[in-house]
Amino acid sequence: MVSGMPTNAPALLVTGAALHGRPGPHDVLLRDGAVAAIEPSGSIGADALAEWADRAGAERLDARGGLLARAFVEPHLHPDKSFSLSELDPAEASGLDHFARSSRIKAGFTPERVARRARRAFELAVANGVTRLRANIDIDSIAGLRGFEGVLQAREEVRGILDVDLVAFPQEGLGRDPGALPLLREALRSGADLIGGWPNVEEGEAEQRAHVRTVFELAEEFDVDVDIHADCWLDERERMLEVVADETIARGYQGRVLASHCCGIERYSEEDARRVAARVAEADVRVAIIPLNLVDGGPRGLSRPHELRRAGAELVVGSDNLNDGWYPLGTLSPLDRAYMTLVGGGYGDDDVDLVWHMVAAGAAHALDDRGRADAEAWRTPDVTTGMPADLVLLGARDRLEALRRPGGPLTTIKAGRVVARRSVDEAVAGAEADAPIAAGAGA
């Protein structure tokens, strides 16, 4: 269940919660949209919190030992196209490639239809513990501004339960689709928060470099940050990530650029990969790896995350597409994305905290903070006093258990107010608790 617009909610006292980085259960007071106090359960401090909560008429939420954590962040989604695959006849869809399917679908966009689907995606994200989302919206000669208008409407409808940043994204290119440029300017004048790009769709290196330059010129013209698709295919000829880093440094845009996908680096020589990773870190270009790229084949499709991190680059994890012309699947669950990254990215059990950081606090930092993050920030306590009360309460008692059960119980808290709940009942019909294992089962 996802709730609607907020009211002047009273304070909220969460009792008996597990907190990462703090032993034992804790009681946490949320007040005025922030974490006001944290005390060990059963302590004098916790008693004082409970007494104050009773006097103030605060609401209570019994965590029952579940993990209370920072809310998740979705740094890369295309909500204008989410749930749109059903708008294309299956027989027609099977004969088209990704580009053609997507183009055919968005040619039929209406603001009303896009708004309805985008809101569905936004509410699904909130139900999965997301309180901040970055939305890429196709703006080109095919979609015009219809998709943008629809997502703009959906953003207003979920205001108060989800913060949404809008990226004006020229998926069809700029050289290939010169009509996109005036539409991008109109979107940036009308509410878009960032300028996007995809240089690799252009024909030839010169046109690709020109695409990057134009994107940065628009960023400077409107004083907005850059969110750019780069090197989306597992192909060593995909070489725009380094160009983006160079342009970032040349224009003084360090810390203001997010590059997504970045799969080409997987195919580079070790020497080239080290050079590009070092340049990305120097430019403070944040990289969004996309676990769905695993379905495209190749060694990983996850952007050499270890090499980039060793070089000092910040990494986040995004969803990309959801049941549209590019991918038929997708759950908008950060726990699913973290699990896929942990397994597909070659991480080990000891890296759970690092990968969790990429879908939570690290992702929030990458979208907001223009200064370089503390390289060890993922080791610090997750919930602290004074931080915004955008939180998620999980049925699991720790991060590893949460990744084992990504569909478990979950409560989303936005600005100190419960905005979504997911309860889960698990039962096996006809099973006897003490029944012996069937013969031949097991090892």
Short mmCIF file of C-alpha atoms in Angstrom, two decimals:
data_model
loop_
_atom_site.label_atom_id
_atom_site.label_comp_id
_atom_site.label_asym_id
_atom_site.label_seq_id
_atom_site.Cartn_x
_atom_site.Cartn_y
_atom_site.Cartn_z
CA MET A 1 0.00 0.00 0.00
CA VAL A 2 1.29 3.47 -0.91
CA SER A 3 -0.25 6.48 0.79
CA GLY A 4 -1.08 9.82 -0.78
CA MET A 5 -0.02 13.36 0.00
CA PRO A 6 1.40 14.06 3.47
CA THR A 7 -0.32 15.88 6.29
CA ASN A 8 1.19 17.50 9.38
CA ALA A 9 2.03 14.11 10.84
CA PRO A 10 3.00 13.77 14.50
CA ALA A 11 6.36 12.49 15.58
CA LEU A 12 7.07 8.80 15.01
CA LEU A 13 8.81 6.53 17.51
CA VAL A 14 10.28 3.37 16.02
CA THR A 15 10.96 0.81 18.76
CA GLY A 16 13.10 -2.30 18.83
CA ALA A 17 14.91 -1.67 15.55
CA ALA A 18 18.18 -3.18 14.41
CA LEU A 19 20.61 -0.51 13.13
CA HIS A 20 23.62 -1.25 10.96
CA GLY A 21 26.82 -0.40 12.79
CA ARG A 22 25.18 -0.37 16.25
CA PRO A 23 24.86 -3.51 18.41
CA GLY A 24 21.53 -4.45 19.94
CA PRO A 25 18.00 -3.11 19.33
CA HIS A 26 17.38 0.64 19.39
CA ASP A 27 14.49 3.06 19.68
CA VAL A 28 14.55 5.88 17.15
CA LEU A 29 12.56 9.11 17.36
CA LEU A 30 11.63 10.86 14.13
CA ARG A 31 10.47 14.46 14.44
CA ASP A 32 10.13 17.42 12.06
CA GLY A 33 11.29 15.31 9.15
CA ALA A 34 14.59 14.28 10.75
CA VAL A 35 16.05 11.63 13.03
CA ALA A 36 15.80 13.38 16.40
CA ALA A 37 17.18 10.75 18.79
CA ILE A 38 18.57 7.21 18.92
CA GLU A 39 18.73 5.25 22.18
CA PRO A 40 19.39 1.58 23.00
CA SER A 41 16.10 -0.18 23.70
CA GLY A 42 15.52 -0.68 27.41
CA SER A 43 17.86 2.12 28.45
CA ILE A 44 17.01 5.18 30.53
CA GLY A 45 17.28 7.22 27.35
CA ALA A 46 14.79 4.99 25.59
CA ASP A 47 12.40 5.32 28.54
CA ALA A 48 12.66 9.10 28.28
CA LEU A 49 11.90 8.93 24.55
CA ALA A 50 8.84 6.78 25.21
CA GLU A 51 7.59 9.17 27.88
CA TRP A 52 8.01 12.15 25.56
CA ALA A 53 6.30 10.26 22.71
CA ASP A 54 3.29 9.53 24.93
CA ARG A 55 2.96 13.17 25.99
CA ALA A 56 3.33 14.43 22.42
CA GLY A 57 0.88 11.93 20.99
CA ALA A 58 3.57 10.47 18.74
CA GLU A 59 2.77 7.49 16.58
CA ARG A 60 4.60 4.25 17.32
CA LEU A 61 6.02 1.65 15.00
CA ASP A 62 7.26 -1.64 16.45
CA ALA A 63 10.22 -2.79 14.35
CA ARG A 64 10.22 -6.24 16.01
CA GLY A 65 13.96 -6.47 15.53
CA GLY A 66 13.85 -5.56 11.84
CA LEU A 67 16.53 -3.44 10.19
CA LEU A 68 15.89 0.30 10.07
CA ALA A 69 18.05 1.78 7.32
CA ARG A 70 18.43 4.80 5.08
CA ALA A 71 15.87 4.77 2.32
CA PHE A 72 16.98 3.57 -1.10
CA VAL A 73 17.76 5.78 -4.08
CA GLU A 74 16.99 4.93 -7.72
CA PRO A 75 19.58 6.83 -9.82
CA HIS A 76 18.56 5.63 -13.29
CA LEU A 77 15.06 4.89 -14.61
CA HIS A 78 13.08 5.56 -17.80
CA PRO A 79 9.55 6.03 -16.39
CA ASP A 80 8.11 7.52 -19.58
CA LYS A 81 8.46 4.07 -21.11
CA SER A 82 7.79 1.93 -18.02
CA PHE A 83 4.99 -0.65 -18.49
CA SER A 84 4.67 0.33 -22.15
CA LEU A 85 5.50 -3.02 -23.75
CA SER A 86 1.84 -4.01 -23.68
CA GLU A 87 1.08 -1.07 -25.96
CA LEU A 88 2.82 -2.87 -28.82
CA ASP A 89 1.27 -5.93 -30.47
CA PRO A 90 3.39 -9.01 -29.48
CA ALA A 91 3.64 -10.21 -33.08
CA GLU A 92 4.87 -6.79 -34.15
CA ALA A 93 7.29 -6.50 -31.22
CA SER A 94 9.01 -9.80 -31.98
CA GLY A 95 10.13 -8.58 -35.39
CA LEU A 96 11.73 -5.34 -34.18
CA ASP A 97 15.03 -4.57 -32.45
CA HIS A 98 15.16 -2.56 -29.21
CA PHE A 99 15.45 0.80 -30.94
CA ALA A 100 12.59 0.12 -33.33
CA ARG A 101 10.32 -1.24 -30.59
CA SER A 102 11.00 1.77 -28.40
CA SER A 103 10.45 4.21 -31.27
CA ARG A 104 7.18 2.55 -32.26
CA ILE A 105 5.90 2.71 -28.69
CA LYS A 106 6.81 6.33 -28.00
CA ALA A 107 5.31 7.46 -31.30
CA GLY A 108 1.99 6.69 -29.62
CA PHE A 109 2.73 8.56 -26.39
CA THR A 110 0.07 10.80 -24.93
CA PRO A 111 0.74 12.84 -21.77
CA GLU A 112 -2.19 11.15 -20.01
CA ARG A 113 -1.04 7.62 -20.81
CA VAL A 114 2.56 8.36 -19.86
CA ALA A 115 1.47 10.00 -16.60
CA ARG A 116 -0.57 6.94 -15.64
CA ARG A 117 2.29 4.52 -16.32
CA ALA A 118 4.96 6.72 -14.75
CA ARG A 119 2.94 7.11 -11.57
CA ARG A 120 2.58 3.32 -11.44
CA ALA A 121 6.39 3.04 -11.65
CA PHE A 122 6.91 5.74 -9.02
CA GLU A 123 4.54 4.06 -6.58
CA LEU A 124 6.24 0.70 -7.16
CA ALA A 125 9.57 2.32 -6.32
CA VAL A 126 8.15 3.78 -3.08
CA ALA A 127 6.70 0.39 -2.16
CA ASN A 128 10.22 -1.01 -2.52
CA GLY A 129 11.76 1.54 -0.14
CA VAL A 130 12.82 4.26 -2.62
CA THR A 131 12.32 7.91 -1.65
CA ARG A 132 14.56 9.54 -4.31
CA LEU A 133 14.57 8.77 -8.04
CA ARG A 134 16.22 10.15 -11.17
CA ALA A 135 14.04 9.87 -14.27
CA ASN A 136 15.36 9.92 -17.83
CA ILE A 137 12.73 11.05 -20.33
CA ASP A 138 13.04 10.67 -24.10
CA ILE A 139 12.86 14.08 -25.79
CA ASP A 140 13.19 13.84 -29.56
CA SER A 141 11.35 14.27 -32.83
CA ILE A 142 9.37 11.07 -32.20
CA ALA A 143 8.13 11.64 -28.65
CA GLY A 144 8.19 15.42 -28.78
CA LEU A 145 7.45 16.72 -25.28
CA ARG A 146 4.52 14.36 -24.67
CA GLY A 147 6.50 11.97 -22.49
CA PHE A 148 8.04 14.85 -20.58
CA GLU A 149 4.64 16.39 -19.91
CA GLY A 150 3.31 13.07 -18.68
CA VAL A 151 6.19 12.42 -16.28
CA LEU A 152 6.04 16.02 -15.07
CA GLN A 153 2.39 15.40 -14.15
CA ALA A 154 3.22 12.09 -12.43
CA ARG A 155 5.95 13.80 -10.42
CA GLU A 156 3.43 16.29 -9.07
CA GLU A 157 1.06 13.47 -8.15
CA VAL A 158 3.68 11.72 -5.97
CA ARG A 159 5.16 14.87 -4.48
CA GLY A 160 5.60 14.32 -0.76
CA ILE A 161 6.25 10.58 -0.99
CA LEU A 162 8.99 10.54 -3.65
CA ASP A 163 11.56 13.11 -4.80
CA VAL A 164 11.95 12.90 -8.59
CA ASP A 165 14.65 14.57 -10.70
CA LEU A 166 13.88 14.86 -14.44
CA VAL A 167 16.56 14.34 -17.08
CA ALA A 168 15.93 15.64 -20.60
CA PHE A 169 17.31 12.71 -22.61
CA PRO A 170 17.86 12.81 -26.42
CA GLN A 171 17.81 9.07 -27.01
CA GLU A 172 17.68 9.39 -30.80
CA GLY A 173 20.79 11.56 -30.82
CA LEU A 174 21.47 15.18 -31.72
CA GLY A 175 23.29 14.88 -35.03
CA ARG A 176 20.92 12.11 -36.12
CA ASP A 177 17.90 14.04 -34.84
CA PRO A 178 18.56 17.80 -35.06
CA GLY A 179 14.94 18.48 -34.11
CA ALA A 180 15.74 17.30 -30.59
CA LEU A 181 17.81 20.37 -29.68
CA PRO A 182 15.01 22.97 -29.49
CA LEU A 183 12.85 20.43 -27.65
CA LEU A 184 15.59 19.90 -25.06
CA ARG A 185 15.83 23.64 -24.49
CA GLU A 186 12.07 23.85 -24.03
CA ALA A 187 12.15 20.99 -21.52
CA LEU A 188 14.96 22.65 -19.57
CA ARG A 189 12.93 25.87 -19.46
CA SER A 190 9.83 23.93 -18.35
CA GLY A 191 11.02 21.91 -15.38
CA ALA A 192 13.74 19.46 -16.41
CA ASP A 193 16.46 19.34 -13.75
CA LEU A 194 19.33 17.86 -15.76
CA ILE A 195 20.48 17.41 -19.35
CA GLY A 196 21.08 13.90 -20.64
CA GLY A 197 22.80 12.43 -23.65
CA TRP A 198 23.86 9.31 -25.52
CA PRO A 199 26.78 10.14 -27.81
CA ASN A 200 27.30 6.57 -28.98
CA VAL A 201 24.11 6.63 -31.08
CA GLU A 202 25.74 9.13 -33.46
CA GLU A 203 27.55 8.07 -36.64
CA GLY A 204 31.32 8.23 -36.22
CA GLU A 205 33.64 9.57 -33.55
CA ALA A 206 33.47 13.21 -34.69
CA GLU A 207 29.67 13.27 -34.34
CA GLN A 208 29.88 11.49 -31.00
CA ARG A 209 32.34 14.07 -29.65
CA ALA A 210 30.11 16.85 -30.97
CA HIS A 211 27.19 15.30 -29.09
CA VAL A 212 29.16 15.41 -25.83
CA ARG A 213 30.13 19.05 -26.41
CA THR A 214 26.52 20.04 -27.10
CA VAL A 215 25.30 18.32 -23.94
CA PHE A 216 27.83 20.25 -21.85
CA GLU A 217 27.01 23.50 -23.63
CA LEU A 218 23.35 23.01 -22.67
CA ALA A 219 24.39 22.19 -19.11
CA GLU A 220 26.31 25.47 -18.89
CA GLU A 221 23.56 27.45 -20.61
CA PHE A 222 20.95 26.34 -18.05
CA ASP A 223 23.34 25.70 -15.12
CA VAL A 224 22.22 22.11 -14.68
CA ASP A 225 24.10 18.88 -14.04
CA VAL A 226 24.76 16.21 -16.66
CA ASP A 227 23.37 12.65 -16.66
CA ILE A 228 24.74 10.90 -19.72
CA HIS A 229 24.49 7.40 -21.15
CA ALA A 230 27.94 6.28 -22.27
CA ASP A 231 29.27 3.15 -23.94
CA CYS A 232 26.15 1.05 -23.43
CA TRP A 233 27.36 -1.96 -25.41
CA LEU A 234 30.02 -4.54 -24.59
CA ASP A 235 32.18 -3.41 -27.49
CA GLU A 236 35.75 -2.12 -27.34
CA ARG A 237 34.84 0.50 -29.95
CA GLU A 238 32.57 2.20 -27.38
CA ARG A 239 34.96 4.97 -26.29
CA MET A 240 32.95 7.95 -25.03
CA LEU A 241 33.45 7.56 -21.25
CA GLU A 242 36.94 9.03 -21.44
CA VAL A 243 35.67 11.82 -23.70
CA VAL A 244 32.99 12.65 -21.09
CA ALA A 245 35.66 12.74 -18.38
CA ASP A 246 37.86 15.03 -20.48
CA GLU A 247 34.95 17.39 -21.17
CA THR A 248 34.03 17.40 -17.48
CA ILE A 249 37.53 18.55 -16.51
CA ALA A 250 37.78 21.07 -19.32
CA ARG A 251 34.52 22.76 -18.26
CA GLY A 252 35.06 22.55 -14.50
CA TYR A 253 32.09 20.23 -14.06
CA GLN A 254 33.74 17.87 -11.60
CA GLY A 255 31.17 16.23 -9.33
CA ARG A 256 28.28 17.30 -11.57
CA VAL A 257 28.25 14.39 -14.03
CA LEU A 258 26.75 10.90 -13.79
CA ALA A 259 27.63 8.45 -16.57
CA SER A 260 25.42 5.38 -16.90
CA HIS A 261 26.03 1.89 -18.31
CA CYS A 262 29.71 2.33 -19.33
CA CYS A 263 30.00 -1.26 -20.55
CA GLY A 264 32.63 -0.65 -23.23
CA ILE A 265 35.40 -0.46 -20.63
CA GLU A 266 34.85 -4.18 -20.02
CA ARG A 267 36.39 -4.86 -23.44
CA TYR A 268 39.36 -2.51 -23.19
CA SER A 269 42.90 -3.72 -22.70
CA GLU A 270 44.05 -3.66 -19.08
CA GLU A 271 46.23 -0.64 -19.82
CA ASP A 272 43.41 1.30 -21.47
CA ALA A 273 40.96 0.37 -18.71
CA ARG A 274 43.33 1.64 -16.00
CA ARG A 275 43.87 4.91 -17.88
CA VAL A 276 40.17 5.54 -18.40
CA ALA A 277 39.29 4.61 -14.81
CA ALA A 278 41.93 7.04 -13.53
CA ARG A 279 40.58 9.80 -15.78
CA VAL A 280 36.99 9.17 -14.60
CA ALA A 281 38.13 9.41 -10.98
CA GLU A 282 40.12 12.58 -11.68
CA ALA A 283 37.02 14.15 -13.25
CA ASP A 284 34.85 12.97 -10.34
CA VAL A 285 32.40 11.52 -12.85
CA ARG A 286 30.07 9.21 -10.94
CA VAL A 287 29.26 5.91 -12.69
CA ALA A 288 25.89 4.14 -12.58
CA ILE A 289 26.30 0.46 -13.30
CA ILE A 290 23.17 -1.27 -14.60
CA PRO A 291 22.74 -4.93 -13.59
CA LEU A 292 20.21 -5.48 -16.39
CA ASN A 293 23.16 -5.22 -18.78
CA LEU A 294 24.02 -8.74 -17.66
CA VAL A 295 21.33 -10.00 -20.03
CA ASP A 296 23.32 -8.56 -22.96
CA GLY A 297 26.03 -11.20 -22.49
CA GLY A 298 29.75 -10.65 -22.33
CA PRO A 299 32.08 -10.92 -19.35
CA ARG A 300 29.94 -8.93 -16.89
CA GLY A 301 28.38 -5.86 -18.43
CA LEU A 302 28.94 -4.05 -15.14
CA SER A 303 31.59 -1.49 -16.05
CA ARG A 304 34.68 -2.96 -14.33
CA PRO A 305 33.41 -1.81 -10.91
CA HIS A 306 36.47 -2.98 -8.99
CA GLU A 307 38.91 -1.17 -11.26
CA LEU A 308 36.87 2.04 -11.18
CA ARG A 309 36.59 1.96 -7.40
CA ARG A 310 40.31 1.28 -6.95
CA ALA A 311 40.96 4.35 -9.10
CA GLY A 312 38.76 6.40 -6.74
CA ALA A 313 35.54 6.68 -8.77
CA GLU A 314 32.13 6.69 -7.09
CA LEU A 315 29.73 3.93 -8.17
CA VAL A 316 25.96 3.64 -7.89
CA VAL A 317 23.53 1.01 -9.17
CA GLY A 318 20.46 1.77 -11.32
CA SER A 319 17.45 -0.06 -12.75
CA ASP A 320 17.24 1.38 -16.30
CA ASN A 321 14.12 -0.02 -17.99
CA LEU A 322 10.92 -1.62 -16.72
CA ASN A 323 8.64 -3.72 -18.93
CA ASP A 324 9.14 -1.66 -22.09
CA GLY A 325 10.60 -1.90 -25.57
CA TRP A 326 14.10 -2.42 -24.20
CA TYR A 327 13.52 -4.94 -21.39
CA PRO A 328 10.40 -7.00 -20.62
CA LEU A 329 11.36 -7.50 -16.97
CA GLY A 330 12.40 -5.32 -14.02
CA THR A 331 11.14 -5.00 -10.45
CA LEU A 332 12.30 -1.55 -9.30
CA SER A 333 13.59 -3.26 -6.17
CA PRO A 334 16.94 -1.93 -4.90
CA LEU A 335 17.41 -5.21 -3.06
CA ASP A 336 17.16 -7.07 -6.37
CA ARG A 337 19.66 -4.68 -7.95
CA ALA A 338 22.07 -5.04 -5.03
CA TYR A 339 21.80 -8.84 -5.23
CA MET A 340 22.46 -8.83 -9.00
CA THR A 341 25.43 -6.52 -8.52
CA LEU A 342 26.86 -8.62 -5.71
CA VAL A 343 26.70 -11.79 -7.79
CA GLY A 344 27.23 -10.47 -11.32
CA GLY A 345 29.90 -7.97 -10.33
CA GLY A 346 32.20 -10.55 -8.80
CA TYR A 347 31.76 -9.33 -5.22
CA GLY A 348 32.03 -11.56 -2.16
CA ASP A 349 30.16 -11.95 1.12
CA ASP A 350 32.39 -9.33 2.71
CA ASP A 351 31.25 -6.76 0.13
CA VAL A 352 27.58 -6.65 1.14
CA ASP A 353 27.99 -3.27 2.86
CA LEU A 354 29.82 -1.81 -0.12
CA VAL A 355 27.12 -2.87 -2.59
CA TRP A 356 24.35 -1.75 -0.22
CA HIS A 357 25.97 1.70 -0.16
CA MET A 358 25.57 1.88 -3.95
CA VAL A 359 21.77 1.73 -3.72
CA ALA A 360 21.36 3.86 -0.59
CA ALA A 361 23.61 6.50 1.01
CA GLY A 362 26.20 6.35 -1.76
CA ALA A 363 23.58 6.85 -4.44
CA ALA A 364 22.09 9.79 -2.54
CA HIS A 365 25.53 11.38 -2.28
CA ALA A 366 26.30 10.84 -5.95
CA LEU A 367 23.12 12.66 -6.99
CA ASP A 368 23.51 15.59 -4.62
CA ASP A 369 26.98 16.31 -3.30
CA ARG A 370 29.40 18.03 -5.66
CA GLY A 371 32.38 17.19 -3.43
CA ARG A 372 34.13 13.84 -3.47
CA ALA A 373 32.74 11.36 -0.96
CA ASP A 374 34.78 9.84 1.83
CA ALA A 375 36.12 6.64 0.30
CA GLU A 376 35.20 4.74 3.46
CA ALA A 377 31.77 6.32 3.98
CA TRP A 378 30.11 2.94 3.48
CA ARG A 379 31.70 1.72 6.72
CA THR A 380 30.02 4.34 8.95
CA PRO A 381 26.75 3.83 10.89
CA ASP A 382 23.81 3.93 8.52
CA VAL A 383 21.26 5.90 10.56
CA THR A 384 22.45 8.92 12.58
CA THR A 385 20.80 11.76 14.47
CA GLY A 386 20.13 14.87 12.43
CA MET A 387 19.80 13.07 9.09
CA PRO A 388 16.58 13.37 7.07
CA ALA A 389 14.01 10.81 8.19
CA ASP A 390 13.84 9.08 4.80
CA LEU A 391 14.11 5.48 5.97
CA VAL A 392 13.14 1.92 5.22
CA LEU A 393 12.18 -0.67 7.82
CA LEU A 394 12.79 -4.24 6.70
CA GLY A 395 11.56 -7.52 8.10
CA ALA A 396 15.13 -8.83 7.91
CA ARG A 397 17.47 -8.24 10.85
CA ASP A 398 20.54 -7.34 8.82
CA ARG A 399 21.64 -6.50 5.28
CA LEU A 400 22.67 -10.00 4.28
CA GLU A 401 19.32 -11.44 5.37
CA ALA A 402 17.54 -8.65 3.46
CA LEU A 403 19.37 -9.64 0.27
CA ARG A 404 18.39 -13.26 0.82
CA ARG A 405 14.71 -12.22 1.05
CA PRO A 406 14.26 -9.21 -1.26
CA GLY A 407 10.50 -9.66 -1.28
CA GLY A 408 10.11 -9.62 2.50
CA PRO A 409 8.12 -7.19 4.67
CA LEU A 410 9.02 -3.54 4.15
CA THR A 411 7.86 -0.14 5.42
CA THR A 412 8.89 3.09 3.67
CA ILE A 413 9.22 6.28 5.71
CA LYS A 414 9.43 9.66 3.98
CA ALA A 415 10.20 12.79 6.06
CA GLY A 416 9.29 10.88 9.23
CA ARG A 417 5.95 9.65 7.92
CA VAL A 418 5.01 6.10 6.87
CA VAL A 419 4.14 6.28 3.16
CA ALA A 420 4.12 2.60 2.14
CA ARG A 421 3.82 -0.79 3.79
CA ARG A 422 4.38 -4.28 2.42
CA SER A 423 3.37 -7.22 4.56
CA VAL A 424 4.20 -10.80 3.63
CA ASP A 425 2.59 -14.00 4.88
CA GLU A 426 4.48 -17.18 4.10
CA ALA A 427 2.87 -20.59 4.39
CA VAL A 428 3.13 -23.91 2.60
CA ALA A 429 -0.22 -25.61 2.20
CA GLY A 430 -0.36 -29.18 3.47
CA ALA A 431 3.20 -29.23 4.79
CA GLU A 432 3.91 -30.94 8.10
CA ALA A 433 6.48 -29.09 10.19
CA ASP A 434 8.03 -32.32 11.45
CA ALA A 435 7.59 -34.39 8.30
CA PRO A 436 10.68 -36.39 7.24
CA ILE A 437 12.55 -35.41 4.09
CA ALA A 438 11.34 -37.49 1.15
CA ALA A 439 13.55 -40.37 0.11
CA GLY A 440 16.09 -39.41 -2.47
CA ALA A 441 15.90 -35.69 -1.65
CA GLY A 442 18.87 -33.59 -0.71
CA ALA A 443 22.49 -34.31 -1.56
#
